[in-house]
Short mmCIF file of C-alpha atoms in Angstrom, two decimals:
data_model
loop_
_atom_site.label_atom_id
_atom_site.label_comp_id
_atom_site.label_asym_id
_atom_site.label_seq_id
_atom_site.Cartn_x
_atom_site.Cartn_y
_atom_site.Cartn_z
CA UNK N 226 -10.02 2.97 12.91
CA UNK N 227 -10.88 5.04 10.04
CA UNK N 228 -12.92 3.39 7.34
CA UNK N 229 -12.56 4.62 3.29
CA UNK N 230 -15.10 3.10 1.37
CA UNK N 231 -14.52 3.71 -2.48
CA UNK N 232 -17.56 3.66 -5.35
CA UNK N 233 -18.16 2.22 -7.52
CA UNK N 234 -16.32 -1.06 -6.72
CA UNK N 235 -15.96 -1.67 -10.46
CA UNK N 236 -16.68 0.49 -13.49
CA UNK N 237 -16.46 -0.31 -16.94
CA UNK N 238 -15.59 2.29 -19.63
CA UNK N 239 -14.03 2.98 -23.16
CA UNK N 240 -10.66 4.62 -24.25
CA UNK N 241 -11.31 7.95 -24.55
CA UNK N 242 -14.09 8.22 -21.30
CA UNK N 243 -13.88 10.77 -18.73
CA UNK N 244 -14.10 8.29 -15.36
CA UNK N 245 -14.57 9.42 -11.83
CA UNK N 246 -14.16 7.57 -8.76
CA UNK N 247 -15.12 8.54 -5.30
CA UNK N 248 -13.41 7.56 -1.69
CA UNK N 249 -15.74 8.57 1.40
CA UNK N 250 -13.65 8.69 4.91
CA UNK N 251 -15.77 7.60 7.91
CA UNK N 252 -14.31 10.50 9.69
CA UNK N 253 -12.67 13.92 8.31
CA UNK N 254 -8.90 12.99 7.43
CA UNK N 255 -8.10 16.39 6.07
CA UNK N 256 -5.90 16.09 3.08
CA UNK N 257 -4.22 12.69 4.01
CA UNK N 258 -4.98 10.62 1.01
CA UNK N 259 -3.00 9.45 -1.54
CA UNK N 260 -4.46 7.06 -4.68
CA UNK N 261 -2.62 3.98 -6.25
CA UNK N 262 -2.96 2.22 -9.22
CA UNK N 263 -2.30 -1.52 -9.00
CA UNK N 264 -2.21 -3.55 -12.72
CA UNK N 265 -2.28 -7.81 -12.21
CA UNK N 266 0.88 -8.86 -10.54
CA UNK N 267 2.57 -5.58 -10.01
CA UNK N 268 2.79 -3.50 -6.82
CA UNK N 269 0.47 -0.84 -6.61
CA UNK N 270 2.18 2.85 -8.24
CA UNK N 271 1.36 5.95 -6.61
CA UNK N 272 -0.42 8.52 -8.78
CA UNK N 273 -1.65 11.29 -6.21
CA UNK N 274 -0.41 12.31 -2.69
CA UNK N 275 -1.75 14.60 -0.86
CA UNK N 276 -5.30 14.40 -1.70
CA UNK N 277 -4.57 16.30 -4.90
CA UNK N 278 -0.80 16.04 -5.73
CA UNK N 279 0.33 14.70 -8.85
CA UNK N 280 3.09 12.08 -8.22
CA UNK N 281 6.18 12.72 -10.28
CA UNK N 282 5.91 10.74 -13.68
CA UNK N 283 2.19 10.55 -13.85
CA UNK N 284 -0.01 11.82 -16.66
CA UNK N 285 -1.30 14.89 -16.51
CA UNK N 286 -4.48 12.67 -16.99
CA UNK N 287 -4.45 11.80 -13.63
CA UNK N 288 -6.30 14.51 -10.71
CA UNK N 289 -7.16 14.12 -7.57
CA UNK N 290 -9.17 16.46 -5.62
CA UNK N 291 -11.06 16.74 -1.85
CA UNK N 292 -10.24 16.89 1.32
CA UNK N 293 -12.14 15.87 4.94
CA UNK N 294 -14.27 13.08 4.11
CA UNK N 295 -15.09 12.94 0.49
CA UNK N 296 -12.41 12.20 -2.41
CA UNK N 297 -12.20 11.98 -6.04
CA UNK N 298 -9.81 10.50 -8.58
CA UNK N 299 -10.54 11.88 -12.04
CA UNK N 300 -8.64 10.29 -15.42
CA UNK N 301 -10.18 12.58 -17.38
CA UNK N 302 -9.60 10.64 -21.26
CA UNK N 303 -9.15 7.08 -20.49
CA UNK N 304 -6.14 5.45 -22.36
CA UNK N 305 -5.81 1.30 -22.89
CA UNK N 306 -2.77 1.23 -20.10
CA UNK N 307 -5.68 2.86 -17.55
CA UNK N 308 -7.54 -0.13 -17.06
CA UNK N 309 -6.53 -1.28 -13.76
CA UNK N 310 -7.30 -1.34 -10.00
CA UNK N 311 -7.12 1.99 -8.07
CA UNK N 312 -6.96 2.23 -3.98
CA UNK N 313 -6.97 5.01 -2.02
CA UNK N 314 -5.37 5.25 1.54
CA UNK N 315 -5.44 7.26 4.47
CA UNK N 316 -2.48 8.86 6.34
CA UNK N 317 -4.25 10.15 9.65
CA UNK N 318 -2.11 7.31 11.39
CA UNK N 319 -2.38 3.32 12.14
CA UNK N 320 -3.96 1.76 11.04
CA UNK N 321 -2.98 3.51 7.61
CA UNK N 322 -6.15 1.97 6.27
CA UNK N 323 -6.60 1.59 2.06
CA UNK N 324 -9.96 1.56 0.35
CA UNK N 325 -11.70 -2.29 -1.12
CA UNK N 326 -10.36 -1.01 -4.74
CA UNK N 327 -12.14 0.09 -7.79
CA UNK N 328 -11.64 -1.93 -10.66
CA UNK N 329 -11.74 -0.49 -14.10
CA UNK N 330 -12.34 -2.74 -16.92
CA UNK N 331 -13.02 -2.27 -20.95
CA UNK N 332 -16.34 -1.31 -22.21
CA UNK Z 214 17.43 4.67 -8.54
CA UNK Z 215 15.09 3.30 -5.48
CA UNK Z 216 15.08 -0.46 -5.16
CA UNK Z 217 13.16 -2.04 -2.66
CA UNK Z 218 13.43 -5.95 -2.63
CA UNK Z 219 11.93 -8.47 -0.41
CA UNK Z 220 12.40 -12.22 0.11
CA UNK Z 221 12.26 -15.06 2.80
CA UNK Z 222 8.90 -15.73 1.65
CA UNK Z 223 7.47 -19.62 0.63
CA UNK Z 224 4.74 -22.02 2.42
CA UNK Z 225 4.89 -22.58 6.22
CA UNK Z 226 2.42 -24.38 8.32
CA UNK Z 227 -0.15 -23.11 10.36
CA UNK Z 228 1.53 -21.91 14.24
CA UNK Z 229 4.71 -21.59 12.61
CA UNK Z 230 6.82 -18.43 11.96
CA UNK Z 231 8.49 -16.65 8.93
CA UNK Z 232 10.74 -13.95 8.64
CA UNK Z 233 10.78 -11.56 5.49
CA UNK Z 234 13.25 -9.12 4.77
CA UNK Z 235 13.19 -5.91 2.46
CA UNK Z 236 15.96 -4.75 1.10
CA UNK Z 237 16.54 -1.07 0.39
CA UNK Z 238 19.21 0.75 -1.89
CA UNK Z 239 19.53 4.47 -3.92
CA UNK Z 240 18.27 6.10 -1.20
CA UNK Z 241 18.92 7.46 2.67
CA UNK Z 242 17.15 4.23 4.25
CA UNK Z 243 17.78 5.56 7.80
CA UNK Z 244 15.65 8.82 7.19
CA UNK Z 245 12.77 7.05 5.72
CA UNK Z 246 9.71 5.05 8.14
CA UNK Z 247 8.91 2.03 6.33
CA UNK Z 248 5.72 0.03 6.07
CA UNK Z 249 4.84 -3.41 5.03
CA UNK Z 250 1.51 -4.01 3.05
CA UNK Z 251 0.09 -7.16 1.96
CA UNK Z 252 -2.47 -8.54 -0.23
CA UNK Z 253 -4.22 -11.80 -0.02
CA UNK Z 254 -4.85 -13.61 -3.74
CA UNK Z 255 -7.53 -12.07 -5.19
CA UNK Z 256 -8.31 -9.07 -2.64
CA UNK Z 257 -7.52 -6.00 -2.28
CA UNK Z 258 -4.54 -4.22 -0.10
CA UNK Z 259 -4.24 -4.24 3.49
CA UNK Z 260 -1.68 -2.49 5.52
CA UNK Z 261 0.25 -4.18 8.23
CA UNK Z 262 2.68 -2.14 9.89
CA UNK Z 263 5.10 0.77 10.07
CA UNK Z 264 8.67 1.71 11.83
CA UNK Z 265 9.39 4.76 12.26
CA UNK Z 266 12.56 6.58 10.85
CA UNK Z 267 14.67 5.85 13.79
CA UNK Z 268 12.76 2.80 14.97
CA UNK Z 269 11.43 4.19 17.73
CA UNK Z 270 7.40 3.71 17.07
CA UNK Z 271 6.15 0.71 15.60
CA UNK Z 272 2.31 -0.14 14.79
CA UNK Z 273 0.57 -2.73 13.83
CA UNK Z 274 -3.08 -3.68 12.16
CA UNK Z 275 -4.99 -5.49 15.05
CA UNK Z 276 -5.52 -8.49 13.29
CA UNK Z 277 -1.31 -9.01 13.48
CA UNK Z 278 -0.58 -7.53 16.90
CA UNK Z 279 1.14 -9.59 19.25
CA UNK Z 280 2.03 -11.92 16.77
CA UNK Z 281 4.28 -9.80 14.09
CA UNK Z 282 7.24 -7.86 14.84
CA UNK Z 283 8.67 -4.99 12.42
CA UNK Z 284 12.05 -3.90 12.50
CA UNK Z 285 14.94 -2.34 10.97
CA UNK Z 286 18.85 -2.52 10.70
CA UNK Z 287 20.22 0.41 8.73
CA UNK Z 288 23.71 -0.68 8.87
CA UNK Z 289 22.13 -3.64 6.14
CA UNK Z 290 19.40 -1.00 4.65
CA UNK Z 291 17.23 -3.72 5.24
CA UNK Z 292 13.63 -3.89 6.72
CA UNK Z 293 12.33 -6.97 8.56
CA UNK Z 294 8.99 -8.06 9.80
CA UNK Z 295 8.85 -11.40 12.00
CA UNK Z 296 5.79 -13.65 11.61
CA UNK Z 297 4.72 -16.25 14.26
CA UNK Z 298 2.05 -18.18 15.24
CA UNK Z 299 0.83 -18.06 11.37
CA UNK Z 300 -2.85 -18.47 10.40
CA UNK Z 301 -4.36 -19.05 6.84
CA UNK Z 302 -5.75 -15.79 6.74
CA UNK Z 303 -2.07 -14.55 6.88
CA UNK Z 304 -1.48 -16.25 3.13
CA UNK Z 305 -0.77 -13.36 0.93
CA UNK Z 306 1.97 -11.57 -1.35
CA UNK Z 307 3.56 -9.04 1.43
CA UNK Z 308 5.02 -5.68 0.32
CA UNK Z 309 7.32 -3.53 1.89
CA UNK Z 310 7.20 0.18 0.68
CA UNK Z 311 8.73 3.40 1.66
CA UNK Z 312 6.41 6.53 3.10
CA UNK Z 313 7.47 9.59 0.80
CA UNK Z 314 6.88 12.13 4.38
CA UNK Z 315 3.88 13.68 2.18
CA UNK Z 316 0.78 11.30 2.69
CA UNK Z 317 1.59 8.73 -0.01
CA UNK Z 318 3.88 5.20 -0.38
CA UNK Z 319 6.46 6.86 -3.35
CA UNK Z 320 8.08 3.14 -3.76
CA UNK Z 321 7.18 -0.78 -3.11
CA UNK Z 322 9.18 -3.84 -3.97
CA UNK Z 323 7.75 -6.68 -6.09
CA UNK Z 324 6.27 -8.58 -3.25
CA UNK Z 325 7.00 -11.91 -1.63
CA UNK Z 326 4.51 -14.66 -1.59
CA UNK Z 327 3.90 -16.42 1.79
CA UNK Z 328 1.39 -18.98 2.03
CA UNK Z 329 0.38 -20.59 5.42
CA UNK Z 330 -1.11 -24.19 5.11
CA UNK Z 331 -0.88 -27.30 6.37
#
């Protein structure tokens, strides 16, 4: 099974920030990623598809970019309804495996 | 607009079995494969299984095979996933959600919490 390990597993940062975080495939997955963003007690809401697809409804704010084995979701000026969990998940095939999360907290 | 909306989850004991059901409206449900997702308290997601469009392939995460059993009826729109011989490393909020056909989950219901203990 393919293996996506995301870093960091939690990053603080301020309103305003430029944040980056990174999902690493154990094997190439071409562009078969998508990100989520999951706040307390809410299903998880997709924000990029495709490795680098914006979902329909999602700030501008949001990028995505890679493909193979290395991944990046950018925000690139952190607003207060940011801070959340993101995921990212692999669409090779089953198991359609997610990363452990990266949780993004207030400075 | 896209509703997804599961239920027949609650507490069961250990060995026993649960059925959960996802139902789907504003959209063709027959065209779209559908996965369940859960999420124990506290951790992070884990996917579970898929059914294809037409029901034809199902998969599973190995730590549920033999055990659950996905399926659909698209006369109800509604998606179903069978639980037996539970464990307490099953407890967790399960989600069903709907693959968009371009490498990303495009809609999820709220969730339904089981919890398996004795």
């Amino acid at each position: 099974a393919i293996q996506l390990t995301q870093s960091p597993s939690s990053l603080s940062a301020s309103v305003g920030d430029r944040v980056t975080i990174t999902c690493r495939a154990s094997q190439g997955i071409g562009s078969a990623l998508a990100w989520y963003q999951q706040k307390p007690g809410k299903p998880p809401k997709l924000l990029i598809y495709d490795a680098s697809s914006l979902q329909s409804g999602v700030p501008s704010s949001f990028s995505g970019s890679g493909s193979g084995t290395k991944f990046t979701l950018t925000i690139s000026s952190l607003q207060p309804e940011d801070f959340a969990t993101y995921y990212c998940q692999q669409f090779t095939g089953s198991p359609y495996t997610f990363g452990q999360g990266t949780k993004l907290d207030i400075k | 607009q896209v509703q997804l909306v599961e239920s027949g989850g609650g507490v069961v004991q250990p060995g026993r079995s649960l059925r959960l059901s996802c139902a789907a409206s504003g959209f063709t449900f027959s065209s779209a494969a559908m996965h369940w997702v859960r999420q124990a308290p506290g951790k992070g997601l884990e996917w579970v299984a898929v059914i294809s469009y037409d029901g034809t392939k199902r998969y599973y995460v190995d730590s549920v095979k033999g055990r659950f059993s996905i399926s659909r009826d698209d006369s109800k729109n509604t998606l179903y996933v069978q639980m037996n011989s539970l464990r307490a490393e099953d407890t967790a909020v399960y989600y069903c959600a709907r693959y968009s056909g371009t490498y990303g989950f495009d809609y999820w219901g709220q969730g339904t919490l089981v919890t398996v203990s004795s």
